[in-house]
Amino acid sequence: MSLPKQEITKDLFVHAPLESGKSEELPGTPVTFWSEAWRRLKKNRGAFLGLITIILFSVMALIGPFLTENSYMDQDLALSNLPPKAAGLEWLGFDGSDVNGIDQYAARGINESFWFGTDEFGRDLWTRVWKATQISLFIAIIAALLDLIIGVVYGGISAFYGGRVDNVMQRIIEVLIGIPNLIVIILFILILEPGITSIILAMVITGWVGMARVVRGQILQLKGQEYILAARTLGTSNSKLIWRHLVPNVMGSIIITLMFTIPTAIFFEAFLSFIGLGLQPPLASLGVLIEDGYKSMRFFSYKLIFPAIVISVIMISFNLLGDGLRDALDPKMRK
Amino acid sequence: MSEKEKLIEVKNLKKYFNVGKGKILKAVDDVSFDIYKGETLGLVGESGCGKSTAGRTIIQLYNATSGQVIYDGEDTQVKKSAVDKKSMKKKMQMIYQDPYSSLNPRMTVLEIIAEGIGNHEVQLKSKEKEARVYDLLESVGLNKKHANRYPHEFSGGQCQRIGIARALAVAPEFIIADEPIAALDVSIQAQIVNLLQELQQKKGLTYLFIAHDLSMVKHISDRIAVMYLGGVVELAGSEDLYDNPLHPYTQALLSAIPIPDPKIERTRERIILKGDVPNPMDPPSGCRFRTRCPKAMQICTEIVPEWQEVSSNHFVACHLYKQ
């Protein structure tokens, strides 16, 4: 096996040409990050169910109060403490009979039916529950959005500029975390009049810290990535670096954190209302309704059950959706 | 080579990192070399010896602790107006090691490549920008169809070519290639290196090629600088360095290259260095290499060897060659 020897010289070699032929072709259509995430989310049944429930409850919160002619604040003592009654749902207990089995509607000669019953002032609970859902969701979403804005700006600045700025800003956060937030919130509500604004402010004043930390952590991680360095060597300005490179890449974590902030805010608002620091009547939030219902739980259990179901379902849905979003937006974090 | 024009002069460049508790990491410690116009300077050394830090300091991703980087007669390290800074950024570009993490996953290829063009030519219309991006894509062997795709859809080699196109977008004169082939498999490595060489011929680029693959560096470089623990220990023309390595570290490095001939390979003697690289936070006194040097002498512990030209264009920092 001896081949004729041939001197191998450099000029025998040529560069293999770069073929822009078949091997460079990419299959399918371009897939964006968000369409990919949406596809993954749809596969997750729990999260999808959560999403649908949230949409359903949000829609109900908006249109529910208008489905009956009753207003959430009109009192009529003649209609007080009526059990729930809905035509066609008698077999589910919506038959208008109270704990003693007496049909209150027949006994008092009322022709109207109240789907969720009425409270002790004769206000329609159906209207009040959906109005309360509306207010609770509103408080939670506004609080979460304010958390988001403050948190992203604070965390972003802290991580992006780094060094001494970061050091000082993180110490401030640590001081804020060191103060028990319940005390801050209670003091806040004592100073301000109890109401929607003061509840939101009280929750935001300590709530943004979590978001700020998440954003800071993410940006610190991204800052060392080579595409950020590349953008710097290309002469990209700081603002462009933040808005075009960092924020889109942190968006996933921001949304996930937001999704877990909303149920926490709903719960916290309910808690504040429950201990009497929340909204004042005749305004209703889910916490206020639960507190009212809890007082007369033995005899008029429906007053507690309906708002309790609504708040539970909303909380579970947001948590399911949040979990699903975390898996969809950041497959690496999947547990 | 003195007739050649110097493009970059690196003079006594130092980059120290403060790692806390009063400790200082001397990543690049007193490095000097020149890069001539149109050449490729290879920078080799083992992991953690400060190659990448040196590159990033030259391109001003890091501020140098002291020393100068003179580009075309202009000191890049002094504070400058924003306009000057921008024009300097246009001249120097960088290609990165990891093809995936060097491209923003949320941007299309078009946006990635157009970014540099947009930064430097603000008035350009998007149609013209697109045309420029298509040209660039073609020059790296990709095409129009790839422009609307996202980085994760490409292979490593393709991503690296997109990275090259992005660097070329601002028409730089000097490119630092920071281990551009380390993350790719061998057939793709050749593709990238060939592409870099072609582009160099076409556009008259100057490269600083950082790598740890010695045979690849020899193939692409005109001159090679060898780094050890933050300092350059030897600098020579690539043929000269391979045929006649002077510094014991270079000798050891070169003895590690396998030779594609079984007869020679069997008898080849490898110089195997003892021990590990010392902690750069606490480098040895005198010559940094002395703890592992097979030819260490008494003087090596006491005096830092001088950077001297032993023969023409062959520099070394070692007491063995003291004149």
XYZ file of C-alpha atoms in Angstrom:
658
model
C 0.000 0.000 0.000
C 2.342 2.697 -1.028
C 1.066 5.626 -2.909
C 3.294 7.594 -5.208
C 4.743 10.276 -3.029
C 3.722 13.761 -3.873
C 5.137 16.838 -2.292
C 2.338 18.541 -0.383
C 2.618 22.253 -0.760
C 0.554 25.092 0.520
C -0.792 26.123 -2.868
C -2.527 22.793 -3.249
C -5.013 23.962 -0.675
C -7.869 26.327 -1.307
C -10.456 27.584 1.122
C -13.616 25.572 1.152
C -16.201 27.958 -0.255
C -18.962 29.172 2.016
C -21.987 27.611 0.465
C -25.107 29.594 0.972
C -26.999 26.635 -0.377
C -29.160 24.023 1.272
C -27.241 23.609 4.496
C -27.891 27.200 5.448
C -31.627 26.952 4.924
C -33.767 27.183 8.002
C -36.999 25.261 8.247
C -40.357 26.750 9.079
C -41.245 30.293 9.835
C -39.460 32.586 12.269
C -40.519 31.880 15.847
C -40.488 34.801 18.217
C -39.883 34.350 21.896
C -43.450 35.332 22.737
C -45.146 32.987 20.297
C -42.990 30.199 21.659
C -43.967 31.098 25.220
C -47.656 31.235 24.247
C -47.392 27.779 22.721
C -45.888 26.422 25.924
C -48.509 28.170 28.053
C -51.358 26.654 26.050
C -49.966 23.212 26.699
C -50.143 23.773 30.448
C -53.779 22.998 31.275
C -53.774 24.402 34.792
C -52.323 27.697 33.704
C -54.677 27.945 30.776
C -57.646 27.237 33.022
C -56.343 29.923 35.371
C -56.097 32.385 32.511
C -59.659 31.661 31.378
C -60.975 31.952 34.935
C -59.217 35.262 35.424
C -60.660 36.610 32.191
C -64.113 35.334 33.150
C -63.985 36.871 36.618
C -62.612 40.141 35.268
C -65.454 40.338 32.770
C -67.958 39.502 35.503
C -66.408 42.131 37.745
C -67.050 44.688 35.023
C -70.518 43.656 33.846
C -71.818 41.720 36.892
C -73.098 44.773 38.793
C -75.211 45.763 35.772
C -76.886 42.382 35.322
C -79.452 43.208 37.960
C -81.267 46.477 38.502
C -80.033 46.766 42.068
C -77.243 49.090 43.022
C -74.514 47.931 45.342
C -75.243 50.702 47.852
C -79.030 51.161 47.935
C -80.442 50.078 51.240
C -83.948 48.736 51.732
C -84.588 47.239 55.136
C -87.706 45.476 53.879
C -85.407 43.290 51.786
C -82.820 42.543 54.476
C -81.208 39.158 55.008
C -82.858 37.384 52.100
C -81.304 34.016 51.269
C -80.127 33.395 47.694
C -82.763 32.516 45.143
C -82.330 31.862 41.490
C -84.864 30.392 39.112
C -83.738 26.995 37.830
C -81.053 26.543 40.488
C -83.340 25.558 43.362
C -81.757 22.101 43.578
C -78.410 23.767 44.375
C -79.867 25.492 47.422
C -80.780 28.698 45.599
C -84.377 28.245 46.700
C -84.758 31.247 48.958
C -85.154 29.241 52.181
C -83.253 30.224 55.297
C -81.561 28.006 57.930
C -84.925 27.021 59.341
C -86.198 25.943 55.943
C -88.703 28.777 55.618
C -88.938 30.344 52.186
C -88.296 33.973 53.106
C -89.431 35.236 49.719
C -92.870 33.641 50.119
C -93.083 34.578 53.788
C -92.409 38.262 53.063
C -94.193 38.325 49.739
C -91.232 39.383 47.605
C -91.463 38.671 43.922
C -87.938 39.681 42.963
C -85.197 37.053 43.330
C -81.737 37.882 44.645
C -79.237 35.413 43.199
C -76.782 35.683 46.054
C -79.266 36.969 48.602
C -79.113 40.297 50.425
C -77.225 41.608 53.427
C -78.629 43.046 56.630
C -79.390 46.381 54.941
C -81.160 44.770 52.047
C -78.374 45.372 49.544
C -78.163 42.879 46.703
C -75.187 40.599 47.351
C -74.759 39.615 43.692
C -74.121 43.236 42.776
C -71.976 43.756 45.835
C -69.826 40.691 45.228
C -68.989 41.691 41.677
C -68.511 45.312 42.630
C -66.177 44.091 45.371
C -64.282 41.885 42.918
C -63.929 44.877 40.670
C -62.543 47.038 43.463
C -60.261 44.295 44.796
C -58.844 43.585 41.355
C -58.457 47.289 40.705
C -56.534 47.807 43.945
C -54.370 44.756 43.292
C -53.574 45.653 39.695
C -52.799 49.287 40.420
C -50.634 48.293 43.383
C -48.841 45.688 41.274
C -48.302 48.147 38.431
C -46.892 50.775 40.793
C -44.644 48.093 42.294
C -43.580 47.249 38.779
C -42.728 50.802 37.801
C -40.857 51.652 40.990
C -39.232 48.234 41.197
C -38.011 48.153 37.607
C -36.653 51.680 37.705
C -35.007 51.242 41.096
C -33.633 47.773 40.448
C -32.582 48.724 36.949
C -30.649 51.800 38.039
C -29.096 49.944 40.930
C -27.823 47.073 38.791
C -26.970 49.048 35.680
C -24.770 51.625 37.338
C -23.425 49.202 39.897
C -20.587 50.008 42.271
C -21.283 52.637 44.887
C -24.744 53.511 43.535
C -25.755 49.879 43.820
C -24.290 49.633 47.286
C -26.212 52.632 48.636
C -29.468 51.642 46.953
C -29.303 48.100 48.270
C -28.673 49.325 51.822
C -31.814 51.464 51.553
C -33.768 48.389 50.475
C -32.406 46.425 53.395
C -33.530 49.129 55.803
C -37.014 49.043 54.268
C -37.171 45.282 54.576
C -36.034 45.526 58.174
C -39.129 47.479 59.177
C -42.129 45.152 59.582
C -44.345 46.189 56.726
C -47.559 45.644 58.628
C -46.551 48.420 61.013
C -45.727 50.747 58.135
C -49.032 49.996 56.464
C -51.096 50.440 59.618
C -49.375 53.726 60.411
C -49.918 54.843 56.874
C -53.621 54.102 56.975
C -53.981 55.753 60.378
C -52.474 58.963 59.022
C -54.388 58.951 55.767
C -58.132 58.434 55.556
C -58.921 54.756 54.942
C -59.855 54.345 51.294
C -58.687 52.965 47.976
C -55.814 55.432 47.545
C -54.388 54.953 50.990
C -54.568 51.180 50.746
C -52.766 51.235 47.421
C -50.135 53.650 48.714
C -49.642 51.622 51.857
C -49.095 48.451 49.894
C -46.810 50.053 47.336
C -44.594 51.753 49.889
C -43.161 48.427 50.959
C -44.222 46.168 48.115
C -41.886 47.369 45.368
C -38.851 45.962 47.137
C -39.414 42.436 45.840
C -39.685 43.567 42.253
C -36.616 45.773 42.601
C -34.587 42.828 43.831
C -35.737 40.529 41.055
C -34.959 43.107 38.391
C -31.596 43.924 39.916
C -30.603 40.266 40.048
C -31.609 39.688 36.459
C -29.882 42.763 35.121
C -26.701 41.982 37.026
C -26.732 38.605 35.354
C -27.387 40.024 31.907
C -24.908 42.867 32.204
C -21.950 40.549 31.745
C -23.447 38.821 28.708
C -21.426 39.207 25.570
C -24.228 40.794 23.583
C -24.313 43.671 26.051
C -20.551 44.090 25.656
C -20.993 43.898 21.901
C -23.663 46.589 21.984
C -21.302 48.754 24.020
C -18.469 48.390 21.558
C -20.928 49.301 18.811
C -21.497 52.585 20.611
C -25.033 51.947 21.818
C -26.210 54.597 24.260
C -27.143 53.665 27.814
C -30.841 54.318 27.295
C -30.916 52.089 24.226
C -28.947 49.474 26.087
C -31.579 49.477 28.815
C -34.681 49.604 26.644
C -33.633 47.447 23.730
C -31.339 44.912 25.325
C -31.912 44.632 29.048
C -35.631 45.231 29.549
C -36.836 42.811 26.827
C -34.683 40.125 28.370
C -35.880 40.830 31.905
C -39.526 41.026 30.782
C -40.158 37.342 31.500
C -39.130 37.616 35.135
C -41.009 40.894 35.505
C -44.246 39.347 34.278
C -43.834 36.324 36.506
C -43.193 38.482 39.563
C -46.173 40.639 38.627
C -48.391 37.581 38.411
C -47.454 36.588 41.933
C -47.760 40.147 43.241
C -51.394 40.513 42.207
C -52.819 37.681 44.366
C -50.643 38.798 47.262
C -52.069 42.291 46.925
C -55.643 40.970 46.777
C -55.019 38.913 49.844
C -53.391 41.767 51.693
C -56.220 44.109 50.868
C -58.700 41.498 52.125
C -56.682 41.144 55.273
C -56.618 44.894 55.878
C -60.360 45.108 55.299
C -60.899 42.173 57.578
C -59.124 43.844 60.471
C -61.102 46.989 59.761
C -58.394 49.107 58.171
C -59.700 48.701 54.677
C -62.447 50.298 52.696
C -65.280 52.009 54.479
C -68.941 51.267 53.720
C -70.822 51.528 51.492
C -67.824 50.686 49.292
C -67.254 46.980 49.067
C -64.173 44.902 48.562
C -63.932 41.166 48.922
C -62.305 41.589 52.297
C -65.121 43.853 53.526
C -67.762 41.376 52.369
C -66.001 38.457 54.006
C -65.715 40.386 57.232
C -69.437 41.204 57.121
C -70.338 37.641 56.299
C -68.135 36.186 58.959
C -70.033 38.064 61.667
C -73.266 36.288 60.812
C -71.782 33.093 59.507
C -74.059 30.827 61.523
C -77.377 32.094 60.271
C -76.590 33.659 56.947
C -73.691 31.558 55.725
C -74.291 32.640 52.095
C -73.005 36.090 53.001
C -69.593 34.560 53.667
C -69.604 31.775 51.106
C -69.963 33.780 47.892
C -67.194 36.329 48.430
C -65.000 33.582 49.909
C -65.438 31.448 46.783
C -64.674 34.387 44.519
C -61.502 35.390 46.349
C -60.293 31.773 46.536
C -60.854 31.127 42.860
C -59.108 34.358 41.892
C -56.131 33.572 44.118
C -55.790 30.038 42.797
C -56.153 31.183 39.207
C -53.457 33.830 39.522
C -51.107 31.372 41.158
C -51.741 28.721 38.516
C -51.224 31.252 35.761
C -48.108 32.577 37.430
C -46.668 29.079 37.689
C -47.531 28.365 34.082
C -46.031 31.641 32.927
C -42.850 30.903 34.790
C -42.543 27.595 32.998
C -43.464 29.138 29.666
C -41.232 32.183 29.856
C -38.257 30.600 31.476
C -38.071 26.865 30.793
C -34.798 26.680 32.679
C -36.529 27.593 35.935
C -39.042 24.754 35.634
C -39.159 22.587 38.704
C 8.943 45.022 10.009
C 9.835 48.521 11.053
C 8.719 49.875 7.687
C 5.217 48.805 8.572
C 2.912 51.358 10.053
C 1.955 50.942 13.668
C -1.805 50.922 14.118
C -1.912 50.323 17.827
C 0.703 50.810 20.461
C -0.008 49.245 23.812
C 2.288 50.757 26.410
C 2.632 49.405 29.933
C -1.029 48.525 30.035
C -2.282 47.478 33.443
C -5.701 46.349 34.474
C -6.242 45.552 38.126
C -9.529 44.405 39.574
C -10.462 45.186 43.120
C -11.837 41.930 44.434
C -12.684 43.206 47.874
C -11.051 42.846 51.289
C -8.214 44.987 50.031
C -7.151 42.340 47.562
C -6.235 43.230 44.033
C -6.327 40.927 41.053
C -3.678 41.885 38.562
C -5.344 40.543 35.438
C -3.091 42.410 33.037
C 0.160 43.608 34.463
C 2.438 45.867 32.499
C 1.874 44.665 28.972
C 3.410 46.385 25.963
C 3.207 45.494 22.318
C 2.508 47.039 18.943
C 0.078 45.965 16.294
C 0.919 46.870 12.713
C -1.593 47.844 10.101
C -2.982 44.889 8.180
C -1.405 42.194 10.296
C -2.845 39.573 12.572
C -1.371 39.449 16.001
C -2.084 36.229 17.830
C -2.401 36.343 21.595
C -2.061 32.965 23.280
C -1.897 31.740 26.820
C -3.726 29.405 29.128
C -7.111 30.107 30.653
C -7.155 32.961 33.116
C -3.888 34.506 32.022
C -5.555 37.800 31.096
C -5.876 37.463 27.315
C -9.501 38.477 27.166
C -9.046 41.191 29.763
C -6.224 42.632 27.692
C -8.480 42.627 24.620
C -11.366 44.203 26.463
C -9.142 46.862 27.963
C -7.771 47.746 24.547
C -11.275 48.179 23.196
C -12.224 50.173 26.328
C -14.826 47.856 27.687
C -12.716 48.147 30.805
C -10.920 51.258 31.899
C -7.218 50.616 32.179
C -5.673 50.997 35.618
C -2.669 52.631 34.015
C -0.772 52.623 30.748
C -1.708 53.747 27.296
C -3.348 52.361 24.224
C -2.397 54.554 21.298
C -4.528 54.064 18.230
C -3.190 55.721 15.098
C -1.368 58.266 17.222
C -4.331 58.948 19.466
C -4.386 57.924 23.088
C -7.665 56.109 23.634
C -7.482 56.102 27.400
C -7.709 59.864 27.975
C -11.139 61.325 28.465
C -12.722 62.421 25.264
C -15.833 64.118 23.998
C -18.774 61.916 23.137
C -18.270 62.454 19.402
C -14.616 61.409 19.496
C -15.516 58.423 21.602
C -18.093 57.354 19.078
C -15.746 57.644 16.120
C -13.147 55.646 18.048
C -15.735 52.969 18.727
C -16.437 52.783 15.030
C -12.819 51.908 14.301
C -12.462 49.066 16.766
C -14.775 46.119 16.958
C -14.837 42.804 18.706
C -15.922 39.255 17.927
C -16.853 37.173 20.936
C -16.260 33.668 22.100
C -19.720 32.289 22.737
C -21.764 32.538 19.552
C -25.035 32.174 21.453
C -24.605 34.560 24.330
C -23.095 37.183 22.052
C -26.386 37.691 20.219
C -29.417 39.179 21.952
C -32.042 36.409 21.961
C -34.928 38.880 21.678
C -33.717 40.601 18.519
C -33.867 39.477 14.917
C -30.686 39.146 12.914
C -31.661 42.278 11.024
C -31.982 44.275 14.249
C -28.739 42.854 15.614
C -26.674 43.794 12.593
C -28.450 47.095 11.997
C -27.802 48.260 15.541
C -24.266 49.453 14.871
C -25.273 51.131 11.621
C -28.094 52.900 13.424
C -25.793 54.108 16.178
C -23.298 55.697 13.854
C -25.434 56.825 10.950
C -28.553 58.104 12.580
C -29.942 59.734 9.464
C -29.993 56.484 7.477
C -33.434 55.330 6.354
C -34.586 51.876 7.291
C -34.666 50.739 3.645
C -31.014 51.657 3.190
C -30.147 50.029 6.470
C -31.830 46.831 5.338
C -29.901 46.840 2.086
C -26.660 47.232 4.017
C -27.570 44.363 6.325
C -28.337 42.115 3.339
C -24.930 42.922 1.852
C -23.241 42.109 5.123
C -25.135 38.859 5.441
C -24.016 37.858 1.997
C -20.405 38.694 2.753
C -20.494 36.160 5.599
C -22.239 33.491 3.543
C -25.777 34.024 4.781
C -28.662 35.555 2.915
C -31.719 37.763 3.008
C -33.951 34.989 4.252
C -32.019 34.838 7.488
C -32.624 38.475 8.369
C -35.938 37.991 10.129
C -34.867 34.999 12.171
C -33.898 34.885 15.821
C -30.457 33.768 17.022
C -31.645 30.542 18.625
C -32.626 29.218 15.207
C -29.055 29.234 13.945
C -26.163 26.854 14.440
C -23.050 27.926 16.333
C -21.087 28.638 13.184
C -23.905 30.663 11.697
C -24.262 32.655 14.911
C -20.558 33.382 14.868
C -20.847 34.648 11.299
C -23.727 36.876 12.344
C -21.440 38.190 15.073
C -18.786 38.894 12.445
C -21.330 40.675 10.254
C -22.375 42.795 13.226
C -18.769 43.790 13.848
C -18.268 44.610 10.160
C -21.432 46.707 10.039
C -19.662 49.827 11.261
C -16.739 49.313 8.832
C -14.012 48.995 11.466
C -10.269 48.984 10.803
C -9.307 46.840 13.723
C -11.061 43.760 15.068
C -10.341 41.943 18.286
C -11.349 38.326 17.927
C -11.749 36.987 21.446
C -11.446 33.214 21.017
C -13.921 33.272 18.137
C -13.432 29.597 17.367
C -13.129 28.101 20.825
C -16.799 27.140 21.054
C -17.075 25.656 17.557
C -16.273 22.241 16.186
C -13.247 21.791 14.011
C -14.836 21.892 10.549
C -16.665 25.066 11.454
C -13.510 26.518 12.987
C -11.834 26.318 9.607
C -14.826 27.988 8.002
C -14.701 30.908 10.409
C -10.937 31.314 10.190
C -11.060 31.247 6.388
C -13.832 33.802 6.433
C -11.819 36.043 8.731
C -8.804 35.779 6.442
C -10.826 36.537 3.340
C -12.378 39.560 4.981
C -8.947 40.706 6.063
C -7.678 40.619 2.490
C -10.771 42.303 1.090
C -11.123 45.071 3.622
C -7.572 45.459 4.866
C -8.483 44.672 8.436
C -6.110 44.334 11.335
C -6.772 41.558 13.826
C -5.872 40.835 17.362
C -6.615 37.144 17.497
C -6.989 35.794 21.005
C -6.939 32.015 21.283
C -5.512 29.058 23.072
C -5.375 26.710 20.103
C -1.743 27.016 19.099
C -1.887 25.444 15.664
C -4.825 27.627 14.686
C -3.044 30.714 15.927
C 0.035 29.803 13.954
C -2.098 29.396 10.862
C -3.764 32.777 11.068
C -1.218 35.029 12.768
C 1.681 37.015 11.385
C 3.115 37.519 14.836
C 2.308 35.869 18.124
C 2.441 37.129 21.678
C 2.493 34.582 24.488
C 0.937 35.576 27.779
C 1.440 34.049 31.187
C -0.290 35.241 34.345
C -1.041 38.749 33.171
C 2.242 39.430 31.402
C 3.533 38.934 27.866
C 6.557 36.629 28.036
C 7.465 36.333 24.384
C 6.592 38.038 21.126
C 7.855 37.039 17.692
C 6.876 36.342 14.118
C 4.806 33.180 14.046
C 7.338 31.088 12.068
C 10.167 32.398 14.191
C 8.319 31.639 17.394
C 7.469 28.087 16.364
C 10.916 27.269 15.035
C 12.864 28.960 17.738
C 10.916 29.446 20.963
C 13.041 31.121 23.604
C 11.025 31.432 26.751
C 10.713 28.171 28.702
C 6.960 28.682 28.887
C 6.666 29.008 25.121
C 8.816 25.927 24.723
C 6.539 23.978 27.003
C 3.439 25.227 25.214
C 4.753 24.342 21.784
C 5.872 20.914 22.890
C 2.234 20.168 23.626
C 1.146 20.474 19.989
C 0.687 17.014 18.517
C 2.421 16.384 15.209
C 0.374 14.650 12.507
C 3.044 12.042 11.828
C 3.040 8.918 13.981
C 6.783 8.329 13.625
C 7.745 11.718 14.919
C 4.875 11.762 17.385
C 6.170 8.619 19.098
C 9.556 10.081 19.768
C 8.349 13.599 20.486
C 9.375 14.849 23.864
C 6.911 16.897 25.817
C 7.962 19.381 28.397
C 5.461 18.886 31.167
C 5.160 21.778 33.553
C 4.842 20.998 37.222
C 2.234 22.504 39.457
C -0.587 24.878 38.753
C -0.751 28.464 37.705
C -0.114 30.557 40.834
C -2.953 32.642 42.211
C -2.935 35.905 40.247
C -3.868 37.766 43.424
C -0.556 36.705 44.899
C 1.890 36.261 42.027
C 5.425 35.031 42.714
C 8.197 37.553 43.161
C 10.618 38.223 40.354
C 9.723 36.272 37.243
C 6.079 35.146 37.367
C 6.894 31.848 35.714
C 9.728 30.829 38.030
C 7.603 28.517 40.216
C 7.022 26.209 37.276
C 10.074 26.931 35.181
C 12.387 23.961 34.586
C 15.317 26.371 34.161
C 14.701 28.669 37.106
C 17.751 30.345 38.620
C 18.452 32.316 41.763
C 18.061 35.623 39.959
C 14.557 34.729 38.827
C 13.184 35.015 42.372
C 14.682 38.446 42.862
C 14.403 40.476 39.704
C 11.567 40.812 37.242
C 13.064 39.936 33.853
C 13.300 42.763 31.394
C 11.410 42.863 28.120
C 14.202 42.731 25.545
C 14.675 42.240 21.837
C 16.910 39.201 21.550
C 17.039 38.996 17.807
C 15.275 41.209 15.312
C 11.589 41.369 16.148
C 11.871 38.600 18.657
C 11.106 39.836 22.155
C 11.338 37.824 25.311
C 11.178 38.434 29.041
C 13.571 35.913 30.556
C 16.850 36.030 32.463
C 18.271 33.211 30.350
C 18.763 35.615 27.493
C 20.195 38.556 29.353
C 22.751 40.314 27.245
